[in-house]
Amino acid sequence: DQQVKQNSPSLSVQEGRISILNCDYTNSMFDYFLWYKKYPAEGPTFLISISSIKDKNEDGRFTVFLNKSAKHLSLHIVPSQPGDSAVYFCAASPGTGKSTFGDGTTLTVKP
Amino acid sequence: GAVVSQHPSWVICKSGTSVKIECRSLDFQATTMFWYRQFPKQSLMLMATSNEGSKATYEQGVEKDKFLINHASLTLSTLTVTSAHPEDSSFYICSAQGLAGLRAKNIQYFGAGTRLSVL
């Protein structure tokens, strides 16, 4: 049973528009959520995170929203840039440090 | 800050040989390190979790005797693929975690990965 799901394997948006990446989870013990970005042949890099006590966290062009009742989080990138093209992984942790990762969403931002 | 170095980045070896991959946290003490395997167009598969000075905890289905993990210090963990075979060819990635604060505790800092090709 996959506890963290990213149902969209890929997303394509136009440069300057908003990119919205979604993530659903099933384990109610998760209390910390993270987004990572990964380029081909590289390791993922941490992007932004949110604790379960919050519903929104913003860092520049990146905003993460958390809806605990729906067990859903999303990453908004505004405005999207071609350099944002990468695979984005959603991850969730029960506070132990060990995270469960989703399968990733490949974002393509077209110039 | 929070740089993780992983070496080698690419290794080709003959079937039956062993390969060692190193993962170092360069500017912080990593109490926990993780080892992942990634197949093409698939997600990160956690292989094992290692804490400094103790035995690694392997995920279900991962062979302990084949994938030897050593976490001898707070800045170094190694993964040795013993008697490698072509089916072991994959992209192996390590990550490290520090301790200070909830945020730091949950964030993983990843190495650049190692592409293993077994002929």
Coordinates of C-alpha atoms in Angstrom, one line a residue:
Chain A
D1 CA 0.0 0.0 0.0
Q2 CA 1.5 3.2 -1.2
Q3 CA 1.3 5.8 1.6
V4 CA 2.4 8.8 -0.4
K5 CA 0.9 9.2 -3.9
Q6 CA 1.6 11.6 -6.7
N7 CA -1.1 10.8 -9.1
S8 CA 0.2 12.9 -12.0
P9 CA 3.4 11.4 -13.5
S10 CA 3.9 14.5 -15.6
L11 CA 2.9 18.1 -15.9
S12 CA 3.6 20.6 -18.6
V13 CA 3.1 24.4 -18.2
Q14 CA 4.0 27.5 -20.1
E15 CA 6.7 29.8 -18.8
G16 CA 5.3 32.4 -16.5
R17 CA 2.2 30.5 -15.6
I18 CA 1.5 28.6 -12.3
S19 CA 2.6 25.0 -11.8
I20 CA 0.6 23.0 -9.3
L21 CA 1.9 19.7 -8.2
N22 CA -0.3 17.5 -6.0
C23 CA 0.4 14.8 -3.4
D24 CA -1.9 12.7 -1.3
Y25 CA -1.1 10.6 1.7
T26 CA -2.8 8.0 3.8
N27 CA -0.9 7.7 7.0
S28 CA -2.3 10.1 9.7
M29 CA 0.9 9.7 11.7
F30 CA 2.7 11.9 9.1
D31 CA 3.3 15.3 10.6
Y32 CA 6.0 16.8 8.4
F33 CA 5.9 17.1 4.7
L34 CA 8.7 18.0 2.2
W35 CA 9.2 18.6 -1.5
Y36 CA 12.4 17.7 -3.3
K37 CA 13.5 18.6 -6.8
K38 CA 15.6 16.3 -8.9
Y39 CA 17.5 16.8 -12.1
P40 CA 18.5 13.7 -14.2
A41 CA 21.6 11.9 -12.9
E42 CA 21.7 14.0 -9.7
G43 CA 20.4 13.5 -6.2
P44 CA 17.3 15.2 -5.0
T45 CA 17.6 18.6 -3.4
F46 CA 15.4 19.9 -0.7
L47 CA 12.9 22.6 -1.8
I48 CA 10.4 23.4 0.8
S49 CA 8.7 21.8 3.8
I50 CA 5.7 22.3 6.0
S51 CA 4.8 21.1 9.5
S52 CA 1.3 19.7 10.2
I53 CA 0.6 22.6 12.5
K54 CA 0.6 24.9 9.5
D55 CA -1.5 25.0 6.3
K56 CA 0.8 27.1 4.2
N57 CA 4.4 27.8 3.8
E58 CA 5.9 30.2 1.3
D59 CA 9.5 30.6 0.1
G60 CA 9.9 32.9 -2.9
R61 CA 8.2 31.5 -5.9
F62 CA 7.3 28.3 -4.1
T63 CA 4.4 27.7 -1.8
V64 CA 3.3 24.5 -0.2
F65 CA -0.3 24.1 1.0
L66 CA -1.4 21.4 3.4
N67 CA -5.0 20.2 3.8
K68 CA -4.9 17.8 6.7
S69 CA -8.5 16.8 6.6
A70 CA -8.1 15.8 3.0
K71 CA -4.6 14.4 3.6
H72 CA -3.5 16.4 0.6
L73 CA -0.7 18.8 -0.1
S74 CA 0.3 20.8 -3.1
L75 CA 3.3 22.7 -4.4
H76 CA 2.6 25.9 -6.3
I77 CA 5.4 27.5 -8.4
V78 CA 4.7 31.0 -9.6
P79 CA 5.8 32.1 -12.0
S80 CA 7.2 28.9 -13.6
Q81 CA 10.5 29.1 -15.3
P82 CA 12.2 26.7 -17.7
G83 CA 14.9 26.0 -15.1
D84 CA 12.1 24.6 -12.9
S85 CA 11.8 21.6 -15.3
A86 CA 12.7 18.6 -13.1
V87 CA 11.2 15.7 -11.2
Y88 CA 9.5 16.8 -8.0
F89 CA 9.1 14.3 -5.2
C90 CA 6.7 14.7 -2.3
A91 CA 7.8 13.2 1.0
A92 CA 6.1 12.7 4.3
S93 CA 7.6 11.9 7.8
P94 CA 6.1 10.9 11.1
G95 CA 8.7 13.0 12.8
T96 CA 11.2 10.2 13.1
G97 CA 13.4 11.5 10.3
K98 CA 12.6 8.7 7.9
S99 CA 10.5 9.9 5.0
T100 CA 8.3 8.1 2.6
F101 CA 8.5 9.4 -0.9
G102 CA 6.0 9.6 -3.7
D103 CA 6.8 8.4 -7.2
G104 CA 7.5 11.9 -8.4
T105 CA 6.0 14.3 -11.0
T106 CA 8.0 15.4 -14.0
L107 CA 7.5 19.1 -14.6
T108 CA 8.2 20.6 -18.0
V109 CA 8.1 24.3 -18.3
K110 CA 8.0 25.4 -21.9
P111 CA 9.5 28.7 -22.9
Chain B
G1 CA 25.8 24.4 4.0
A2 CA 24.6 20.8 4.3
V3 CA 26.6 19.3 1.5
V4 CA 26.7 15.6 0.9
S5 CA 29.4 14.1 -1.3
Q6 CA 29.0 10.7 -2.9
H7 CA 31.8 8.9 -4.7
P8 CA 32.2 7.5 -7.3
S9 CA 29.6 9.1 -9.5
W10 CA 29.9 6.3 -12.1
V11 CA 31.4 2.9 -11.9
I12 CA 31.6 0.0 -14.3
C13 CA 32.6 -3.4 -13.0
K14 CA 32.7 -7.0 -14.0
S15 CA 30.1 -9.5 -12.7
G16 CA 31.2 -11.1 -9.5
T17 CA 33.3 -8.1 -8.2
S18 CA 32.5 -5.9 -5.3
V19 CA 32.0 -2.2 -5.4
K20 CA 32.2 0.3 -2.6
I21 CA 30.3 3.6 -2.6
E22 CA 31.1 6.4 -0.2
C23 CA 28.8 9.0 1.2
R24 CA 30.2 11.9 3.2
S25 CA 28.5 14.8 4.9
L26 CA 31.0 17.6 4.4
D27 CA 29.8 20.4 6.7
F28 CA 27.6 18.8 9.3
Q29 CA 27.4 15.7 11.4
A30 CA 25.0 13.1 10.0
T31 CA 23.4 11.1 12.7
T32 CA 21.5 9.2 10.2
M33 CA 22.2 8.2 6.6
F34 CA 19.9 6.6 4.1
W35 CA 20.7 4.5 1.0
Y36 CA 18.3 4.5 -1.9
R37 CA 18.1 2.8 -5.2
Q38 CA 16.4 4.3 -8.2
F39 CA 15.4 2.4 -11.3
P40 CA 14.8 4.4 -14.6
K41 CA 11.6 6.5 -14.4
Q42 CA 10.8 5.2 -11.0
S43 CA 10.8 6.6 -7.5
L44 CA 13.5 6.3 -4.8
M45 CA 13.4 3.0 -3.2
L46 CA 14.8 3.1 0.4
M47 CA 17.2 0.2 0.9
A48 CA 18.5 0.9 4.4
T49 CA 18.9 3.3 7.2
S50 CA 22.1 3.6 9.0
N51 CA 23.0 5.3 12.3
E52 CA 26.5 6.0 13.4
G53 CA 28.0 3.3 15.3
S54 CA 25.2 0.8 15.0
K55 CA 24.0 -1.8 12.5
A56 CA 22.0 -0.6 9.5
T57 CA 18.3 -1.3 9.3
Y58 CA 17.4 -2.8 6.0
E59 CA 14.0 -2.5 4.3
Q60 CA 12.1 -5.6 3.5
G61 CA 13.4 -7.5 0.5
V62 CA 16.9 -5.9 0.6
E63 CA 19.6 -8.5 1.0
K64 CA 21.8 -7.6 4.0
D65 CA 24.7 -9.8 2.8
K66 CA 24.7 -8.4 -0.6
F67 CA 24.4 -4.7 0.3
L68 CA 26.8 -4.1 3.2
I69 CA 26.4 -0.8 4.9
N70 CA 28.9 0.7 7.3
H71 CA 28.4 4.0 9.2
A72 CA 31.7 4.3 11.0
S73 CA 31.7 8.0 11.8
L74 CA 29.3 10.9 11.9
T75 CA 30.4 12.0 8.5
L76 CA 30.9 8.8 6.5
S77 CA 28.7 5.9 5.4
T78 CA 29.7 3.3 2.8
L79 CA 27.6 0.9 0.8
T80 CA 29.4 -2.2 -0.6
V81 CA 27.7 -4.1 -3.3
T82 CA 29.2 -7.6 -3.0
S83 CA 29.5 -10.0 -5.9
A84 CA 27.7 -7.6 -8.2
H85 CA 25.6 -8.9 -11.0
P86 CA 24.0 -7.2 -14.0
E87 CA 20.7 -7.0 -12.2
D88 CA 22.4 -4.8 -9.5
S89 CA 23.0 -2.2 -12.2
S90 CA 21.1 0.9 -11.0
F91 CA 21.4 4.4 -9.7
Y92 CA 22.3 4.4 -6.0
I93 CA 21.8 7.6 -3.9
C94 CA 22.7 8.3 -0.3
S95 CA 21.3 11.0 1.9
A96 CA 22.2 12.4 5.3
Q97 CA 20.3 14.0 8.2
G98 CA 21.5 16.1 11.1
L99 CA 19.8 16.6 14.4
A100 CA 19.3 20.2 15.4
G101 CA 15.7 21.2 15.3
L102 CA 12.6 19.5 13.8
R103 CA 13.2 21.0 10.4
A104 CA 16.7 19.8 10.2
K105 CA 15.8 16.4 11.6
N106 CA 13.4 15.7 8.8
I107 CA 15.2 17.1 5.9
Q108 CA 17.5 14.8 4.0
Y109 CA 20.5 16.1 2.1
F110 CA 21.3 13.9 -0.9
G111 CA 24.5 13.0 -2.6
A112 CA 24.7 13.2 -6.4
G113 CA 24.2 9.5 -6.8
T114 CA 26.3 6.7 -8.2
R115 CA 25.5 5.0 -11.5
L116 CA 26.6 1.4 -11.2
S117 CA 26.9 -0.7 -14.4
V118 CA 27.7 -4.4 -14.0
L119 CA 28.9 -6.1 -17.1

